[in-house]
Each structure stands twice: as C-alpha cells, then as structure tokens.
mmCIF file of C-alpha atoms and ligand atoms in Angstrom:
data_model
loop_
_atom_site.group_PDB
_atom_site.id
_atom_site.type_symbol
_atom_site.label_atom_id
_atom_site.label_comp_id
_atom_site.label_asym_id
_atom_site.label_seq_id
_atom_site.Cartn_x
_atom_site.Cartn_y
_atom_site.Cartn_z
ATOM 1 C CA MET A 20 186.841 -2.340 88.940
ATOM 2 C CA ARG A 21 189.900 -1.350 90.929
ATOM 3 C CA ASN A 22 192.646 0.329 89.018
ATOM 4 C CA TYR A 23 195.758 -0.474 90.939
ATOM 5 C CA THR A 24 196.327 -3.701 89.027
ATOM 6 C CA THR A 25 196.836 -1.777 85.817
ATOM 7 C CA GLU A 26 198.596 1.240 87.255
ATOM 8 C CA ALA A 27 202.325 1.577 86.975
ATOM 9 C CA ASP A 28 203.636 -0.598 89.778
ATOM 10 C CA PRO A 29 207.341 -1.177 89.305
ATOM 11 C CA THR A 30 207.566 -4.228 91.567
ATOM 12 C CA PRO A 31 208.337 -7.359 89.535
ATOM 13 C CA LEU A 32 206.153 -10.198 90.817
ATOM 14 C CA VAL A 33 207.888 -13.006 88.988
ATOM 15 C CA GLY A 34 211.463 -12.139 88.011
ATOM 16 C CA PRO A 35 213.854 -13.833 90.448
ATOM 17 C CA ARG A 36 211.512 -16.782 91.049
ATOM 18 C CA LEU A 37 212.088 -17.872 87.448
ATOM 19 C CA ASP A 38 215.896 -18.070 87.460
ATOM 20 C CA HIS A 39 216.223 -21.620 88.776
ATOM 21 C CA LEU A 40 213.517 -22.897 86.379
ATOM 22 C CA LEU A 41 214.905 -21.366 83.221
ATOM 23 C CA PRO A 42 217.503 -23.968 82.102
ATOM 24 C CA ASP A 43 214.857 -26.662 82.515
ATOM 25 C CA LEU A 44 212.319 -24.658 80.485
ATOM 26 C CA ILE A 45 214.780 -24.107 77.650
ATOM 27 C CA ALA A 46 215.548 -27.844 77.576
ATOM 28 C CA PHE A 47 211.797 -28.528 77.594
ATOM 29 C CA ARG A 48 211.258 -26.223 74.626
ATOM 30 C CA ARG A 49 214.119 -27.779 72.657
ATOM 31 C CA ASP A 50 212.665 -31.228 73.256
ATOM 32 C CA LEU A 51 209.249 -30.102 71.946
ATOM 33 C CA HIS A 52 210.980 -28.433 69.017
ATOM 34 C CA ALA A 53 212.781 -31.655 68.087
ATOM 35 C CA HIS A 54 209.509 -33.637 68.290
ATOM 36 C CA PRO A 55 206.849 -31.451 66.663
ATOM 37 C CA GLU A 56 203.359 -32.883 66.163
ATOM 38 C CA LEU A 57 200.519 -31.801 63.872
ATOM 39 C CA SER A 58 197.103 -30.589 65.005
ATOM 40 C CA PHE A 59 195.138 -33.066 67.164
ATOM 41 C CA GLN A 60 198.119 -35.448 67.068
ATOM 42 C CA GLU A 61 200.049 -33.798 69.920
ATOM 43 C CA TYR A 62 200.205 -37.007 72.012
ATOM 44 C CA ARG A 63 203.881 -36.885 72.940
ATOM 45 C CA THR A 64 203.681 -33.153 73.561
ATOM 46 C CA THR A 65 200.675 -33.714 75.847
ATOM 47 C CA ASP A 66 202.543 -36.485 77.723
ATOM 48 C CA ARG A 67 205.560 -34.213 78.272
ATOM 49 C CA ILE A 68 203.446 -31.362 79.604
ATOM 50 C CA VAL A 69 201.490 -33.675 81.913
ATOM 51 C CA ALA A 70 204.703 -35.269 83.220
ATOM 52 C CA ARG A 71 206.302 -31.905 83.966
ATOM 53 C CA LEU A 72 203.187 -30.584 85.732
ATOM 54 C CA GLU A 73 202.843 -33.756 87.806
ATOM 55 C CA ALA A 74 206.506 -33.584 88.769
ATOM 56 C CA ALA A 75 205.699 -30.155 90.229
ATOM 57 C CA GLY A 76 202.944 -31.688 92.363
ATOM 58 C CA LEU A 77 200.097 -30.378 90.187
ATOM 59 C CA GLU A 78 197.059 -32.337 88.997
ATOM 60 C CA PRO A 79 196.649 -31.788 85.252
ATOM 61 C CA ARG A 80 193.560 -33.006 83.403
ATOM 62 C CA ARG A 81 193.973 -34.394 79.901
ATOM 63 C CA LEU A 82 191.496 -33.190 77.323
ATOM 64 C CA ASP A 83 189.934 -35.722 74.930
ATOM 65 C CA GLY A 84 192.686 -36.787 72.549
ATOM 66 C CA THR A 85 195.302 -34.106 73.098
ATOM 67 C CA GLY A 86 195.674 -30.984 75.213
ATOM 68 C CA VAL A 87 195.854 -30.389 78.967
ATOM 69 C CA VAL A 88 194.204 -28.187 81.586
ATOM 70 C CA VAL A 89 195.667 -27.519 85.007
ATOM 71 C CA ASP A 90 194.480 -25.377 87.917
ATOM 72 C CA ILE A 91 196.926 -23.695 90.303
ATOM 73 C CA GLY A 92 195.859 -22.275 93.639
ATOM 74 C CA GLU A 93 192.461 -22.509 95.274
ATOM 75 C CA GLY A 94 189.152 -20.697 95.299
ATOM 76 C CA PRO A 95 187.558 -18.719 92.460
ATOM 77 C CA ILE A 96 189.340 -18.597 89.122
ATOM 78 C CA ALA A 97 191.022 -15.231 88.501
ATOM 79 C CA THR A 98 192.103 -15.899 84.938
ATOM 80 C CA ALA A 99 192.988 -18.556 82.418
ATOM 81 C CA LEU A 100 196.234 -18.510 80.446
ATOM 82 C CA ARG A 101 196.296 -20.295 77.117
ATOM 83 C CA GLY A 102 199.254 -21.773 75.236
ATOM 84 C CA ASP A 103 198.764 -23.562 71.918
ATOM 85 C CA ILE A 104 200.909 -26.634 71.273
ATOM 86 C CA ASP A 105 200.690 -27.852 67.661
ATOM 87 C CA ALA A 106 203.197 -27.671 64.779
ATOM 88 C CA LEU A 107 202.909 -27.192 61.007
ATOM 89 C CA PRO A 108 203.428 -29.437 57.950
ATOM 90 C CA ILE A 109 206.550 -27.510 56.873
ATOM 91 C CA ILE A 110 210.106 -28.841 56.396
ATOM 92 C CA GLU A 111 212.527 -27.344 58.925
ATOM 93 C CA GLU A 112 215.554 -25.561 57.447
ATOM 94 C CA THR A 113 217.129 -23.959 60.516
ATOM 95 C CA GLY A 114 220.119 -26.276 60.936
ATOM 96 C CA LEU A 115 219.664 -26.027 64.702
ATOM 97 C CA PRO A 116 221.123 -28.869 66.803
ATOM 98 C CA PHE A 117 217.617 -29.536 68.146
ATOM 99 C CA ALA A 118 215.898 -29.309 64.725
ATOM 100 C CA SER A 119 212.807 -31.405 63.997
ATOM 101 C CA LEU A 120 213.303 -35.177 63.995
ATOM 102 C CA ASN A 121 209.812 -35.555 62.539
ATOM 103 C CA HIS A 122 210.591 -34.806 58.886
ATOM 104 C CA GLY A 123 208.094 -32.520 57.183
ATOM 105 C CA VAL A 124 206.733 -31.175 60.471
ATOM 106 C CA THR A 125 208.143 -28.208 62.366
ATOM 107 C CA HIS A 126 207.277 -25.608 64.975
ATOM 108 C CA ALA A 127 207.341 -22.819 62.386
ATOM 109 C CA CYS A 128 204.749 -20.779 64.284
ATOM 110 C CA GLY A 129 206.562 -20.897 67.636
ATOM 111 C CA HIS A 130 203.916 -22.925 69.461
ATOM 112 C CA ASP A 131 206.749 -24.847 71.167
ATOM 113 C CA VAL A 132 207.618 -21.506 72.789
ATOM 114 C CA HIS A 133 203.959 -20.797 73.616
ATOM 115 C CA ALA A 134 203.570 -24.198 75.330
ATOM 116 C CA THR A 135 206.818 -23.634 77.237
ATOM 117 C CA CYS A 136 205.800 -20.142 78.395
ATOM 118 C CA ALA A 137 202.434 -21.488 79.611
ATOM 119 C CA LEU A 138 204.257 -24.315 81.410
ATOM 120 C CA GLY A 139 206.728 -21.858 82.930
ATOM 121 C CA ALA A 140 203.853 -19.694 84.184
ATOM 122 C CA ALA A 141 202.245 -22.776 85.746
ATOM 123 C CA LEU A 142 205.486 -23.747 87.498
ATOM 124 C CA VAL A 143 206.230 -20.231 88.757
ATOM 125 C CA LEU A 144 202.695 -19.799 90.090
ATOM 126 C CA ALA A 145 202.752 -23.253 91.738
ATOM 127 C CA ASP A 146 206.056 -22.347 93.362
ATOM 128 C CA LYS A 147 204.622 -19.098 94.664
ATOM 129 C CA HIS A 148 201.451 -20.826 95.891
ATOM 130 C CA ARG A 149 203.511 -23.288 97.948
ATOM 131 C CA GLU A 150 205.184 -20.391 99.771
ATOM 132 C CA GLU A 151 202.085 -18.324 100.265
ATOM 133 C CA PRO A 152 198.569 -19.185 99.001
ATOM 134 C CA LEU A 153 197.654 -17.303 95.831
ATOM 135 C CA GLY A 154 194.165 -16.602 97.191
ATOM 136 C CA ALA A 155 192.554 -17.657 93.908
ATOM 137 C CA THR A 156 192.972 -20.117 91.062
ATOM 138 C CA VAL A 157 194.808 -19.636 87.786
ATOM 139 C CA ARG A 158 193.824 -22.057 85.038
ATOM 140 C CA ILE A 159 196.358 -22.940 82.355
ATOM 141 C CA VAL A 160 195.017 -24.318 79.071
ATOM 142 C CA PHE A 161 197.422 -26.161 76.760
ATOM 143 C CA GLN A 162 195.333 -26.034 73.621
ATOM 144 C CA PRO A 163 195.729 -28.436 70.678
ATOM 145 C CA ALA A 164 195.206 -27.753 66.980
ATOM 146 C CA GLU A 165 195.424 -23.979 66.631
ATOM 147 C CA GLU A 166 196.569 -24.427 63.027
ATOM 148 C CA THR A 167 193.331 -26.041 61.819
ATOM 149 C CA MET A 168 190.029 -24.441 60.846
ATOM 150 C CA PRO A 169 187.923 -23.740 62.822
ATOM 151 C CA GLY A 170 190.583 -24.566 65.452
ATOM 152 C CA GLY A 171 191.089 -26.648 68.603
ATOM 153 C CA ALA A 172 189.850 -23.825 70.854
ATOM 154 C CA LEU A 173 186.280 -24.939 70.125
ATOM 155 C CA ALA A 174 187.062 -28.481 71.323
ATOM 156 C CA CYS A 175 188.483 -27.010 74.558
ATOM 157 C CA ILE A 176 185.377 -24.870 75.110
ATOM 158 C CA ASP A 177 183.134 -27.908 74.471
ATOM 159 C CA GLN A 178 185.024 -29.699 77.243
ATOM 160 C CA GLY A 179 184.271 -26.945 79.730
ATOM 161 C CA VAL A 180 187.679 -25.277 80.067
ATOM 162 C CA LEU A 181 186.010 -21.861 80.359
ATOM 163 C CA SER A 182 183.522 -22.790 83.067
ATOM 164 C CA GLY A 183 183.981 -20.360 85.967
ATOM 165 C CA VAL A 184 186.684 -18.467 84.059
ATOM 166 C CA PRO A 185 186.191 -14.672 84.029
ATOM 167 C CA ARG A 186 188.988 -13.813 81.562
ATOM 168 C CA ILE A 187 191.725 -15.385 79.444
ATOM 169 C CA MET A 188 195.146 -14.245 78.236
ATOM 170 C CA ALA A 189 197.632 -15.597 75.710
ATOM 171 C CA LEU A 190 200.737 -14.712 73.750
ATOM 172 C CA HIS A 191 201.984 -15.254 70.217
ATOM 173 C CA CYS A 192 205.586 -15.083 68.981
ATOM 174 C CA ASP A 193 206.329 -12.098 66.760
ATOM 175 C CA PRO A 194 209.567 -12.029 64.712
ATOM 176 C CA ARG A 195 209.109 -8.300 64.024
ATOM 177 C CA ILE A 196 209.438 -7.353 67.698
ATOM 178 C CA GLU A 197 212.777 -7.441 69.501
ATOM 179 C CA VAL A 198 213.242 -9.909 72.322
ATOM 180 C CA GLY A 199 212.545 -8.232 75.674
ATOM 181 C CA ARG A 200 209.525 -6.393 74.302
ATOM 182 C CA ILE A 201 205.892 -7.246 73.780
ATOM 183 C CA GLY A 202 203.306 -5.851 71.362
ATOM 184 C CA THR A 203 199.771 -5.061 72.492
ATOM 185 C CA ARG A 204 196.634 -3.670 70.912
ATOM 186 C CA ILE A 205 193.149 -2.974 72.233
ATOM 187 C CA GLY A 206 190.424 -4.166 69.862
ATOM 188 C CA SER A 207 190.980 -6.469 66.882
ATOM 189 C CA ILE A 208 194.520 -7.856 66.654
ATOM 190 C CA THR A 209 193.849 -10.586 64.038
ATOM 191 C CA SER A 210 191.213 -10.847 61.331
ATOM 192 C CA ALA A 211 188.529 -13.204 60.148
ATOM 193 C CA SER A 212 189.248 -15.059 56.946
ATOM 194 C CA ASP A 213 186.571 -17.129 55.204
ATOM 195 C CA THR A 214 186.933 -19.108 51.990
ATOM 196 C CA ILE A 215 184.364 -18.483 49.267
ATOM 197 C CA ARG A 216 183.801 -20.835 46.319
ATOM 198 C CA ILE A 217 181.265 -20.168 43.578
ATOM 199 C CA GLU A 218 180.106 -22.500 40.823
ATOM 200 C CA LEU A 219 178.045 -21.209 37.903
ATOM 201 C CA VAL A 220 176.108 -23.561 35.643
ATOM 202 C CA GLY A 221 174.272 -22.483 32.484
ATOM 203 C CA ARG A 222 173.362 -23.425 28.959
ATOM 204 C CA GLY A 223 176.540 -22.934 26.947
ATOM 205 C CA GLY A 224 176.690 -22.445 23.210
ATOM 206 C CA HIS A 225 178.263 -20.609 20.287
ATOM 207 C CA THR A 226 179.689 -17.160 20.947
ATOM 208 C CA SER A 227 177.880 -15.940 17.800
ATOM 209 C CA ARG A 228 174.541 -16.512 19.597
ATOM 210 C CA PRO A 229 174.993 -15.423 23.222
ATOM 211 C CA HIS A 230 171.274 -14.593 23.475
ATOM 212 C CA LEU A 231 170.519 -18.306 23.132
ATOM 213 C CA THR A 232 172.883 -19.209 25.977
ATOM 214 C CA GLU A 233 173.310 -18.377 29.637
ATOM 215 C CA ASP A 234 176.633 -16.610 29.326
ATOM 216 C CA LEU A 235 178.403 -17.591 32.508
ATOM 217 C CA VAL A 236 181.784 -16.134 31.455
ATOM 218 C CA PHE A 237 180.116 -12.747 31.401
ATOM 219 C CA ALA A 238 178.311 -13.533 34.666
ATOM 220 C CA LEU A 239 181.571 -14.630 36.354
ATOM 221 C CA SER A 240 183.250 -11.382 35.401
ATOM 222 C CA GLN A 241 180.304 -9.394 36.772
ATOM 223 C CA ILE A 242 180.525 -11.281 40.075
ATOM 224 C CA ALA A 243 184.297 -10.761 40.204
ATOM 225 C CA ILE A 244 183.936 -6.991 39.907
ATOM 226 C CA ASN A 245 180.549 -6.189 41.388
ATOM 227 C CA VAL A 246 180.380 -8.373 44.490
ATOM 228 C CA PRO A 247 183.398 -6.682 46.172
ATOM 229 C CA ALA A 248 182.012 -3.311 45.026
ATOM 230 C CA VAL A 249 178.550 -3.913 46.503
ATOM 231 C CA LEU A 250 180.038 -5.251 49.778
ATOM 232 C CA SER A 251 182.105 -2.070 50.088
ATOM 233 C CA ARG A 252 178.851 -0.060 50.037
ATOM 234 C CA ARG A 253 176.641 -2.363 52.103
ATOM 235 C CA VAL A 254 179.068 -3.085 55.005
ATOM 236 C CA ASP A 255 180.502 -0.377 57.288
ATOM 237 C CA VAL A 256 183.901 0.504 55.799
ATOM 238 C CA ARG A 257 185.410 0.553 59.314
ATOM 239 C CA SER A 258 184.843 -3.216 59.543
ATOM 240 C CA GLY A 259 187.494 -3.708 56.860
ATOM 241 C CA VAL A 260 185.622 -6.346 54.853
ATOM 242 C CA SER A 261 187.853 -7.326 51.951
ATOM 243 C CA MET A 262 186.653 -9.774 49.283
ATOM 244 C CA VAL A 263 189.532 -10.765 47.010
ATOM 245 C CA TRP A 264 189.408 -13.447 44.322
ATOM 246 C CA GLY A 265 192.339 -15.809 43.887
ATOM 247 C CA GLN A 266 190.916 -18.099 41.277
ATOM 248 C CA ILE A 267 188.621 -17.901 38.241
ATOM 249 C CA ALA A 268 188.184 -20.565 35.589
ATOM 250 C CA ALA A 269 185.775 -21.331 32.773
ATOM 251 C CA GLY A 270 185.824 -22.367 29.153
ATOM 252 C CA ALA A 271 188.298 -23.860 26.671
ATOM 253 C CA ALA A 272 187.648 -22.377 23.228
ATOM 254 C CA PRO A 273 187.504 -18.747 22.044
ATOM 255 C CA ASN A 274 184.195 -19.311 20.241
ATOM 256 C CA ALA A 275 182.304 -21.455 22.789
ATOM 257 C CA ILE A 276 180.447 -20.264 25.870
ATOM 258 C CA PRO A 277 181.059 -22.960 28.521
ATOM 259 C CA ALA A 278 178.363 -24.642 30.598
ATOM 260 C CA ILE A 279 180.241 -24.507 33.887
ATOM 261 C CA GLY A 280 182.599 -22.062 35.595
ATOM 262 C CA HIS A 281 184.240 -21.587 38.966
ATOM 263 C CA MET A 282 185.716 -18.845 41.069
ATOM 264 C CA ALA A 283 187.133 -18.750 44.576
ATOM 265 C CA GLY A 284 188.538 -16.210 46.973
ATOM 266 C CA THR A 285 188.771 -15.102 50.571
ATOM 267 C CA MET A 286 186.626 -12.707 52.509
ATOM 268 C CA ARG A 287 188.594 -11.081 55.328
ATOM 269 C CA CYS A 288 187.103 -8.939 57.999
ATOM 270 C CA LEU A 289 188.547 -6.909 60.881
ATOM 271 C CA ASP A 290 185.361 -6.725 62.908
ATOM 272 C CA ARG A 291 183.465 -9.462 64.793
ATOM 273 C CA GLU A 292 179.902 -8.179 64.233
ATOM 274 C CA ALA A 293 180.517 -7.521 60.554
ATOM 275 C CA TRP A 294 181.905 -11.037 60.222
ATOM 276 C CA HIS A 295 178.606 -12.447 61.445
ATOM 277 C CA SER A 296 176.451 -10.363 59.123
ATOM 278 C CA ALA A 297 178.672 -10.430 56.014
ATOM 279 C CA GLY A 298 178.007 -14.127 55.323
ATOM 280 C CA GLU A 299 174.287 -13.723 54.687
ATOM 281 C CA LEU A 300 174.850 -10.549 52.755
ATOM 282 C CA LEU A 301 177.442 -12.173 50.499
ATOM 283 C CA ASP A 302 175.019 -14.890 49.437
ATOM 284 C CA GLU A 303 172.335 -12.313 48.654
ATOM 285 C CA VAL A 304 174.698 -10.111 46.653
ATOM 286 C CA VAL A 305 176.163 -12.971 44.599
ATOM 287 C CA GLN A 306 172.686 -14.234 43.692
ATOM 288 C CA GLN A 307 171.474 -10.769 42.723
ATOM 289 C CA VAL A 308 174.525 -9.915 40.619
ATOM 290 C CA ALA A 309 174.223 -13.220 38.713
ATOM 291 C CA ALA A 310 170.405 -13.150 38.383
ATOM 292 C CA PRO A 311 170.065 -11.120 35.135
ATOM 293 C CA TYR A 312 172.151 -13.694 33.253
ATOM 294 C CA GLY A 313 169.936 -16.672 34.101
ATOM 295 C CA VAL A 314 172.770 -18.894 35.344
ATOM 296 C CA ASP A 315 172.489 -21.239 38.309
ATOM 297 C CA VAL A 316 174.700 -20.165 41.191
ATOM 298 C CA ARG A 317 176.037 -22.397 43.939
ATOM 299 C CA LEU A 318 177.947 -20.662 46.718
ATOM 300 C CA GLU A 319 180.089 -22.463 49.257
ATOM 301 C CA HIS A 320 181.080 -20.281 52.189
ATOM 302 C CA THR A 321 183.573 -21.928 54.546
ATOM 303 C CA ARG A 322 183.767 -20.057 57.811
ATOM 304 C CA GLY A 323 187.216 -19.480 59.297
ATOM 305 C CA VAL A 324 187.661 -17.925 62.722
ATOM 306 C CA PRO A 325 186.386 -14.561 63.937
ATOM 307 C CA PRO A 326 188.906 -11.781 64.694
ATOM 308 C CA VAL A 327 190.690 -11.809 68.078
ATOM 309 C CA VAL A 328 189.252 -8.731 69.802
ATOM 310 C CA ASN A 329 191.325 -7.689 72.824
ATOM 311 C CA SER A 330 189.491 -6.095 75.732
ATOM 312 C CA GLU A 331 190.777 -2.892 77.271
ATOM 313 C CA HIS A 332 191.149 -4.000 80.899
ATOM 314 C CA GLU A 333 192.921 -7.301 80.214
ATOM 315 C CA THR A 334 195.271 -5.565 77.778
ATOM 316 C CA ALA A 335 196.068 -3.056 80.536
ATOM 317 C CA LEU A 336 196.820 -5.911 82.965
ATOM 318 C CA ILE A 337 199.275 -7.386 80.468
ATOM 319 C CA GLU A 338 200.904 -4.005 79.789
ATOM 320 C CA ALA A 339 201.318 -3.272 83.508
ATOM 321 C CA ALA A 340 202.794 -6.749 84.027
ATOM 322 C CA ALA A 341 205.230 -6.272 81.129
ATOM 323 C CA ARG A 342 206.394 -2.833 82.301
ATOM 324 C CA ALA A 343 207.054 -4.106 85.820
ATOM 325 C CA GLU A 344 208.775 -7.310 84.688
ATOM 326 C CA LEU A 345 210.665 -6.196 81.568
ATOM 327 C CA GLY A 346 211.042 -2.420 81.907
ATOM 328 C CA GLU A 347 209.178 0.805 81.221
ATOM 329 C CA ASP A 348 209.785 0.703 77.449
ATOM 330 C CA ALA A 349 208.889 -2.975 77.045
ATOM 331 C CA VAL A 350 205.457 -2.399 75.509
ATOM 332 C CA VAL A 351 205.023 -1.422 71.859
ATOM 333 C CA LEU A 352 201.847 -0.959 69.836
ATOM 334 C CA THR A 353 201.358 -3.825 67.401
ATOM 335 C CA PRO A 354 199.393 -3.505 64.135
ATOM 336 C CA GLN A 355 196.353 -5.625 63.391
ATOM 337 C CA SER A 356 197.296 -8.693 61.397
ATOM 338 C CA MET A 357 195.127 -9.948 58.508
ATOM 339 C CA GLY A 358 195.880 -13.504 59.644
ATOM 340 C CA GLY A 359 193.482 -15.665 61.656
ATOM 341 C CA GLU A 360 193.884 -17.085 65.195
ATOM 342 C CA ASP A 361 191.450 -19.414 66.965
ATOM 343 C CA PHE A 362 192.002 -17.713 70.366
ATOM 344 C CA ALA A 363 189.109 -15.628 68.998
ATOM 345 C CA TRP A 364 186.666 -18.384 70.028
ATOM 346 C CA PHE A 365 187.604 -17.922 73.701
ATOM 347 C CA LEU A 366 187.145 -14.165 73.387
ATOM 348 C CA ALA A 367 183.714 -14.692 71.861
ATOM 349 C CA GLU A 368 182.777 -16.135 75.299
ATOM 350 C CA ILE A 369 184.718 -14.048 77.848
ATOM 351 C CA PRO A 370 186.935 -10.936 77.823
ATOM 352 C CA GLY A 371 190.670 -11.315 77.403
ATOM 353 C CA SER A 372 193.734 -10.295 75.472
ATOM 354 C CA MET A 373 196.473 -11.779 73.326
ATOM 355 C CA PHE A 374 199.858 -10.065 73.129
ATOM 356 C CA ARG A 375 202.772 -10.406 70.732
ATOM 357 C CA LEU A 376 205.979 -11.763 72.237
ATOM 358 C CA GLY A 377 209.163 -10.328 70.713
ATOM 359 C CA ILE A 378 211.465 -13.094 69.426
ATOM 360 C CA HIS A 379 213.818 -11.088 67.201
ATOM 361 C CA THR A 380 217.489 -10.899 68.177
ATOM 362 C CA PRO A 381 218.525 -7.219 67.946
ATOM 363 C CA GLY A 382 220.721 -6.836 64.855
ATOM 364 C CA GLY A 383 220.127 -10.465 63.936
ATOM 365 C CA GLU A 384 218.621 -12.146 60.898
ATOM 366 C CA GLU A 385 214.997 -11.349 60.011
ATOM 367 C CA TYR A 386 212.528 -14.226 60.064
ATOM 368 C CA ASP A 387 208.856 -14.777 59.516
ATOM 369 C CA LEU A 388 206.283 -17.179 60.927
ATOM 370 C CA HIS A 389 205.169 -20.244 58.950
ATOM 371 C CA ARG A 390 208.580 -20.534 57.317
ATOM 372 C CA GLY A 391 210.954 -23.460 57.700
ATOM 373 C CA ASP A 392 213.920 -21.272 58.659
ATOM 374 C CA LEU A 393 212.273 -19.540 61.653
ATOM 375 C CA ILE A 394 214.681 -19.202 64.587
ATOM 376 C CA VAL A 395 213.342 -17.904 67.887
ATOM 377 C CA ASP A 396 215.615 -15.978 70.270
ATOM 378 C CA GLU A 397 215.236 -18.141 73.375
ATOM 379 C CA GLY A 398 215.550 -15.086 75.599
ATOM 380 C CA ALA A 399 211.871 -14.683 74.738
ATOM 381 C CA ILE A 400 210.930 -17.632 76.943
ATOM 382 C CA ALA A 401 211.781 -15.864 80.202
ATOM 383 C CA CYS A 402 209.931 -12.761 78.985
ATOM 384 C CA GLY A 403 206.825 -14.740 78.030
ATOM 385 C CA VAL A 404 206.724 -16.596 81.359
ATOM 386 C CA ARG A 405 207.203 -13.400 83.338
ATOM 387 C CA VAL A 406 204.472 -11.454 81.557
ATOM 388 C CA LEU A 407 201.956 -14.324 81.635
ATOM 389 C CA ALA A 408 202.564 -15.152 85.306
ATOM 390 C CA ALA A 409 202.645 -11.509 86.411
ATOM 391 C CA ALA A 410 199.454 -10.722 84.477
ATOM 392 C CA ALA A 411 197.803 -13.688 86.228
ATOM 393 C CA LEU A 412 198.929 -12.387 89.637
ATOM 394 C CA ARG A 413 197.517 -8.966 88.806
ATOM 395 C CA SER A 414 194.240 -10.670 87.840
ATOM 396 C CA ILE A 415 194.111 -12.167 91.349
ATOM 397 C CA ARG A 416 194.544 -8.747 92.946
ATOM 398 C CA ASP A 417 191.779 -7.607 90.624
ATOM 399 C CA LEU A 418 189.179 -10.107 91.905
HETATM 400 NI NI1 LIG B 517 200.515 -19.528 65.582
#
C-alpha cells in the first residue's frame, strides 16, 4: 500500500472544475427536494439521475425498479461512491420555495443532497476523463430505499454492483457540523439496532393461588430486569450491546394473573461481530430466565442493519481529500451514532468509509435529521462533491 494518497498533499484535484457545474447541481437538488419519493418508489428521481448522466455522455444502468449505477473511466475499478436517494414519510415544514409538492413525504434525511453530491462527483470525473483518461474506473451507485429495514443496499449487492469493486465511500448530511467541514471516524460510526418482541403464555388464575398458575407477570418482570443484566456479563462490554425495553403489557385486574403478556424493545450494538453472536445468545438467555416459571416463551427477533465500520485506509483517503479540497482544518472527529445505516451491508463485503458532511450554517438555526423543518445549507453540495470526487481520484492513484 503506497502512502502518498493519504499524505498531506495540498493540491486540490477537483475545486475549479466544479464551478461551472454548481448552479445546475443546486437546481437539480431543489427539483429532487420538491419531488421526494419513498423507499423503492424513487421512479422520478431515478429518471432524473439517468437523464442527467446521459446528457453528460455517460451510460447509466438502471437497477431493478429504482436506483442507478454508472461507471466513469476505463479499466479496473478503483472505488465505488454511493449516494442514497429516498425520502421519508414526514410532512415538510420548512417553508422553502422548493418545498415538497408530494404532501406527507420529504427529504428530511438529506438524501436529495446525497444523490446530488454523487451526481456531481460523476459529472466532475466524467469531465476530467474527457480531458485526460482517469486510468481506472469509478463506479457511482445511486442506491434506493436506505430508510427501510434491512435496506436497499442488499438489493444493489444482489444485482452485482460490488462485482470488481475494491472499496466504497459515501457521505451523510450532519446538521451538527458546520458547512465546509466533514466528520470522520475509523471503526464503527453507526450502530446495529434490532427489534425484540416477546410473548409469554401461561395458565392464569387467582392472585391468592399463584402456585396453581404460571405467573407470567412475575416472569415478565424477571425478563425485563435480568435479560439486560445477563447480556452485560456475557457479551464483551466494549461491543456496547444495549437491550432496552420500550413496551410491557399484561393483565387487567389487580387480583387476576393473566394468561398472556407481551414486551418489546430494541437491542443496539456498536460492534459487528457482537451483533452476529448476540442474537443466539439473547434467545438462550430469555428462555433460561423464564424457565423456572413454567411459562411458554415466544421470541421474535427482527434484525436491523449491522454497524457501519469504517476502515482506516479509506477514511485516510477521505481525510486527505477533504484537507486538500476544503482546507487543513476541514476534518473533525465525529462521534459514533446509535442510529442505523444500511451502507453497513456494503462494508460487510468490502472495505470503505462513510463520512459526515457538515450542513449547518455557522450562527444559523439548529436542525436535526428526520424532522420536517430540516434546512440544509446548500454550500454543502460543493463540499460533498469535492470530497467524494477527490477521494475517488486518490483511490485511482492508490491502485
Ligand atoms: Ni439518511
């Protein structure tokens, strides 16, 4: 592995090339923002991306249903860049002139910006390739349905988007980082989150004779307290497994032990290996905690996504790209989020890295993702395009 791609190299590879494209990209993003589409329904969005890529002389391939893949350059693939494209079932409350025309749906997670940054990177790289061959291929994946479980990334992988791809990079908007900066982190940057539902069934009866019943209220309370406690001793504490109940329900009368009860919660996990092993362990622990009470236990464990685990080298490529394009102080350390992100499925196959793109206007209003009032500082678009495209160019030098 040669190091010069990640060393401080102050030469911007993208900067000026982007200037003439920028007004068009901002208009493109506003159009997507006004016409948001839910997961796996991104037909118009897909059409717009395809049209813009074809207008640039590229040959995009539509994925089944929605989503697009396009290759730029020739020869071996140096990297893939991924932008997700779907919106959320949230009512927009921004009052922007280009606010959602599709009532009840909005780009509250900034995926309109992600799609636009991926498009911008494609256009910049195509432009550069026309002048002087890139010497390798960069694959851009416009991925549908990030907001579903287990996520549209799996559908992309099933359709071969990773074949011949040695690494993959992506960005996600972050309203806690100022525009002009990016946030990076080596290792886990998001978490796994699974949904756990438990049903207990037993012989109910009078509370004066609990020995003649299977007291599932007592059993539920034991599970509520002891399962998280046992997990904390059976799983490496560094994996950050966190079992938290959000729901518990059984019974109707103070003097009657019910015959059925339910509880539900989430199991979050910071570590990929622990996520794999914790599922089996959970089932075992729940059964064993409930066993002395003689109740029947049914456990439903719905898998979410694994954590996004950023590799060291690809994170360094992104950081070097950001410092050269945006300035020496453009990179900040970002904390691990307890949220989930289906980019993790790509990173389960090949190395790669996701970075946080600052979208906060300095001194401006504070926003959060997945809220109807989210406003993105559009200055972030140029930053996102520059870092993605420059990181791809560094990946080519790295081949
Ligand atoms: Ni998102």
